[in-house]
């Protein structure tokens, strides 16, 4: 069986899970979602794959905007088995249901949707990250789920999606997202403090190319997909959201590197 997994990651959790799943499945190609955006030529593997997966982090109990955009523009050839893997801090909400809805609009559907709890990377405005000593246990528990998910994919099971499609929950969640991203305005409050040495790493890894670094300044544009990569990967811990993230622990998955992040962006 040949498989493609389209991935998106901010702090490496999703890429690490996609790699573990690819190892368990065999004959699997991982393609960064940012390289499969609308207008990009379809890769030969995607024309013939027996199974296609979408792996992404949950943002505000939904899919990241960049992942939605990619799925909406994606061409699906033939009748591949479709699956989703959403990594999250424990509350996937309707993310996998929303992916299913996007696929249904293309005449397809999600046969399996797994929500995998990983270390939390939501550092601000409020800090939802667990204490550091819990990270290893969370990573181990997540890794232990991979063989069972791989087996379900291999046997092309059609099973209920994980998470919740409840309407009241969705309404509360989108109000919460509106408060944080629009009213409080996290993307507008991203800035570099005087710890910044203008190394340029944040600009090289930002998946939406939203950051410009010059000899004097670091500036953020308006095309932020909320991945928090710039905050967590800055070697100087110089990126903050307003004044609220100062002194908080930074995180990225131990098996994922800056090189992986640069590759995701497309070099
Ligand atoms: C902006 C933002 C919103 C998030 N919202 C949720 C959420 O609604 N539910 C949840 O369980 N985790 C949430 N998280 C946590 C991430 O989904 C989780 O840490 C994920 O594994 C990160 O994956 P990555 O390392 O591949 O970027 C959020 C993280 C960010 C940055
Ligand atoms: S990664 Fe950090 S130190 Fe480097 S340019 Fe960006 S904000 Fe400055
Ligand atoms: S600006 Fe930062 S948080 Fe926004 S998409 Fe780029 S790396 Fe992610």
Short mmCIF file of N, CA and C and ligand atoms in Angstrom, two decimals, residues 192 195-203 211 213 218 220 230 233-239, ligand 2:
data_model
loop_
_atom_site.label_atom_id
_atom_site.label_comp_id
_atom_site.label_asym_id
_atom_site.label_seq_id
_atom_site.Cartn_x
_atom_site.Cartn_y
_atom_site.Cartn_z
N UNK A 192 9.73 41.27 18.63
CA UNK A 192 11.03 40.81 19.14
C UNK A 192 11.54 41.80 20.18
N UNK A 195 16.50 41.19 23.22
CA UNK A 195 17.35 39.99 23.23
C UNK A 195 17.67 39.55 21.79
N UNK A 196 16.87 40.02 20.83
CA UNK A 196 17.02 39.59 19.42
C UNK A 196 18.36 40.05 18.84
N UNK A 197 19.05 39.13 18.16
CA UNK A 197 20.32 39.49 17.52
C UNK A 197 20.21 39.48 15.99
N UNK A 198 18.93 39.50 15.50
CA UNK A 198 18.65 39.56 14.05
C UNK A 198 19.28 38.36 13.31
N UNK A 199 19.24 37.18 13.92
CA UNK A 199 19.84 35.99 13.26
C UNK A 199 19.03 35.57 12.04
N UNK A 200 17.75 35.94 11.99
CA UNK A 200 16.94 35.65 10.81
C UNK A 200 16.22 34.30 10.83
N UNK A 201 16.42 33.53 11.92
CA UNK A 201 15.84 32.18 11.94
C UNK A 201 14.30 32.21 11.87
N UNK A 202 13.70 33.14 12.58
CA UNK A 202 12.22 33.19 12.59
C UNK A 202 11.68 33.37 11.17
N UNK A 203 12.35 34.21 10.38
CA UNK A 203 11.88 34.44 9.00
C UNK A 203 12.09 33.19 8.15
N UNK A 211 7.32 36.95 8.23
CA UNK A 211 8.28 37.70 9.07
C UNK A 211 9.42 38.23 8.20
N UNK A 213 13.17 40.12 8.51
CA UNK A 213 14.27 40.51 9.41
C UNK A 213 15.26 41.35 8.61
N UNK A 218 12.80 43.38 13.25
CA UNK A 218 12.05 42.18 12.88
C UNK A 218 10.59 42.62 12.81
N UNK A 220 6.43 41.65 11.64
CA UNK A 220 5.44 40.60 11.33
C UNK A 220 4.38 41.21 10.42
N UNK A 230 7.54 30.93 15.54
CA UNK A 230 8.53 32.00 15.76
C UNK A 230 8.81 32.17 17.26
N UNK A 233 10.79 28.65 18.53
CA UNK A 233 12.09 28.27 17.96
C UNK A 233 13.14 29.37 18.09
N UNK A 234 12.79 30.59 18.42
CA UNK A 234 13.79 31.67 18.51
C UNK A 234 14.89 31.28 19.51
N UNK A 235 16.14 31.19 19.06
CA UNK A 235 17.21 30.74 19.95
C UNK A 235 17.45 31.69 21.12
N UNK A 236 17.07 32.95 20.95
CA UNK A 236 17.28 33.94 22.02
C UNK A 236 16.05 34.08 22.93
N UNK A 237 14.99 33.34 22.65
CA UNK A 237 13.71 33.50 23.35
C UNK A 237 13.31 34.98 23.36
N UNK A 238 13.46 35.59 22.17
CA UNK A 238 13.22 37.03 22.05
C UNK A 238 11.82 37.35 21.54
N UNK A 239 11.07 36.32 21.08
CA UNK A 239 9.75 36.62 20.51
C UNK A 239 8.69 36.49 21.59
S1 LIG B 2 14.86 34.17 15.62
FE1 LIG B 2 14.82 35.47 17.43
S2 LIG B 2 16.87 36.34 17.54
FE2 LIG B 2 16.64 35.53 15.46
S3 LIG B 2 15.87 37.29 14.25
FE3 LIG B 2 14.08 36.17 14.96
S4 LIG B 2 13.49 37.18 16.88
FE4 LIG B 2 15.59 37.80 16.42
#
